[in-house]
């Protein structure tokens, strides 16, 4: 410390490797529609650019109505906009590198485990609200949101470097119904969520001449670019056997892409029910849970849950430790 304060001749280091970062809009194909079950493709046609997918986001404009009429009882559920899409895919060079199915439930569970309290407050503007109904819609039902792509896919969440001179495409598939995205106190409500605009906002990076030369040499040498990230797989068992104990076999791989983390949740009578909230989950009086990965068992001890007596401290501790393991954090500030 004493040496640092006396080094008055120390030179100031200025990093000019990145000249600028501009946010560019990329639109779906001209004939794209945003109705139920539609496939929406958003390409980045220009290949002579440097992009930063981890900082990109989706801009969405739309309106929620009760069969075309304004409604005071119709509300989005928590993370409701994600329930409007069945699937999202990220394609690079014509190859699918990452995919998430059942976007609503997948991202809801991931957000519950990953977001800190401050992040949870920040994302209220995109419809993430744990305790209160989301308040990002005006009285006429109009809304506009900017959803970070890192909340939707594992690739932009983990891979934080630029992509150089390569074609990219984002594919969204609309859900067949809007019922899971909204809730209402009226049984005869006919929800209608119209999407008017979807734009993929992507940072374009301008670099200095020296960095451009270095990147050019990297490409000319034919070096492989390793895209290391963790993908999110969704598995569902629609009908649980009415027994005290059952096994659920899920096919995975034992190689590089073997499972690292598992989030487990239960729901009862939430799907396609207008008076229910599809973003809520049920404990179903579960008492124990074991995950067998080949010969390994997780957790080693029984958790012995009893929700009637509020005996779920061990389960909550496992939930609270997720951020430390997944993000290598020293301190965890879970919701």
XYZ file of C-alpha atoms in Angstrom, residues 40-192:
153
model
C -40.993 -16.667 -35.661
C -37.498 -16.471 -37.143
C -35.255 -13.473 -36.495
C -32.046 -13.625 -38.555
C -28.844 -11.636 -38.359
C -28.071 -11.612 -42.055
C -24.889 -9.550 -42.062
C -21.906 -11.791 -41.347
C -19.062 -9.252 -41.406
C -19.762 -8.055 -37.859
C -18.828 -8.752 -34.244
C -21.838 -9.405 -32.018
C -22.275 -9.866 -28.260
C -25.259 -12.224 -27.700
C -24.944 -12.186 -23.898
C -26.013 -8.520 -23.838
C -28.788 -8.840 -26.427
C -32.488 -8.676 -25.612
C -35.936 -9.090 -27.136
C -38.186 -6.060 -27.467
C -41.861 -7.060 -27.526
C -44.960 -4.902 -27.979
C -48.458 -6.249 -27.515
C -51.886 -6.021 -25.947
C -53.929 -8.208 -23.617
C -57.742 -8.152 -23.866
C -60.798 -10.215 -23.020
C -61.848 -11.312 -26.517
C -60.932 -7.867 -27.856
C -62.417 -5.904 -24.935
C -60.678 -4.217 -22.018
C -60.785 -6.180 -18.768
C -60.082 -5.168 -15.187
C -59.935 -8.776 -13.940
C -57.578 -10.228 -16.551
C -53.928 -10.193 -15.424
C -50.647 -11.714 -16.518
C -49.226 -14.344 -14.187
C -45.686 -13.976 -12.890
C -43.303 -14.271 -15.855
C -46.436 -14.479 -17.994
C -44.903 -13.333 -21.270
C -42.703 -16.421 -21.347
C -45.802 -18.636 -21.253
C -46.731 -17.201 -24.657
C -43.943 -19.276 -26.240
C -43.544 -23.044 -26.374
C -39.946 -23.060 -27.539
C -36.927 -20.901 -28.286
C -33.885 -21.926 -30.346
C -30.539 -20.296 -31.043
C -28.944 -21.193 -34.377
C -25.376 -20.393 -35.424
C -24.244 -21.114 -38.966
C -27.475 -23.020 -39.606
C -26.978 -25.382 -36.630
C -29.098 -25.397 -33.481
C -26.712 -24.921 -30.571
C -29.216 -24.248 -27.778
C -32.910 -24.844 -27.235
C -35.408 -24.445 -24.397
C -38.865 -26.045 -24.410
C -41.893 -24.967 -22.379
C -40.365 -21.561 -21.900
C -42.778 -20.412 -19.190
C -42.189 -23.064 -16.547
C -38.502 -23.513 -17.419
C -37.590 -19.843 -17.009
C -39.843 -19.413 -13.962
C -38.041 -22.188 -12.087
C -34.645 -20.954 -13.256
C -35.406 -17.383 -12.150
C -36.612 -18.482 -8.722
C -33.322 -20.294 -8.174
C -30.999 -17.768 -9.833
C -32.224 -14.224 -9.264
C -31.165 -12.102 -6.326
C -33.658 -9.778 -4.648
C -32.294 -6.740 -6.490
C -32.460 -8.570 -9.838
C -35.990 -9.668 -9.036
C -36.970 -6.030 -8.450
C -35.239 -4.944 -11.651
C -37.180 -7.395 -13.800
C -40.588 -6.230 -12.597
C -40.663 -4.158 -15.783
C -40.802 -7.365 -17.857
C -43.496 -9.041 -15.779
C -41.428 -10.828 -13.127
C -43.237 -10.285 -9.835
C -43.127 -12.915 -7.113
C -45.620 -11.526 -4.597
C -47.831 -9.010 -6.429
C -49.515 -9.244 -9.855
C -47.176 -7.899 -12.569
C -47.787 -4.201 -13.236
C -46.281 -3.584 -16.664
C -49.609 -3.306 -18.535
C -51.607 -0.070 -18.846
C -55.370 0.259 -18.341
C -56.061 -0.510 -22.009
C -53.974 -3.677 -21.926
C -50.992 -2.363 -23.900
C -47.461 -3.341 -22.912
C -43.859 -3.177 -24.123
C -40.911 -5.003 -22.565
C -37.182 -5.616 -23.072
C -36.361 -9.208 -22.090
C -32.643 -10.081 -21.762
C -31.836 -13.165 -23.815
C -29.752 -14.516 -20.938
C -33.000 -15.110 -19.033
C -34.295 -17.371 -21.813
C -31.328 -19.504 -22.886
C -28.229 -21.011 -21.338
C -25.951 -19.988 -24.212
C -26.183 -16.179 -23.798
C -26.239 -16.610 -20.013
C -22.861 -18.398 -19.933
C -21.021 -17.426 -23.119
C -20.037 -13.788 -22.583
C -17.628 -13.338 -25.515
C -18.261 -11.945 -28.990
C -19.185 -13.971 -32.063
C -17.151 -13.099 -35.144
C -18.409 -13.048 -38.732
C -21.053 -15.766 -38.504
C -24.728 -16.028 -39.341
C -27.110 -16.243 -36.383
C -30.826 -16.839 -36.086
C -33.251 -16.807 -33.180
C -36.382 -18.957 -33.479
C -39.482 -18.563 -31.306
C -42.580 -20.776 -31.424
C -45.814 -19.320 -30.084
C -47.900 -21.379 -27.693
C -51.198 -22.864 -28.837
C -53.097 -20.993 -26.104
C -52.822 -17.872 -23.944
C -54.536 -19.474 -20.936
C -51.291 -20.301 -19.115
C -49.943 -16.755 -19.465
C -52.859 -15.058 -17.705
C -55.305 -15.476 -14.865
C -58.750 -14.069 -14.096
C -61.401 -14.277 -11.407
C -64.086 -14.775 -14.079
C -64.532 -18.281 -15.477
C -66.011 -17.088 -18.785
C -63.020 -14.864 -19.608
C -61.608 -15.346 -23.113
C -58.027 -14.059 -22.951
C -56.428 -12.750 -26.105
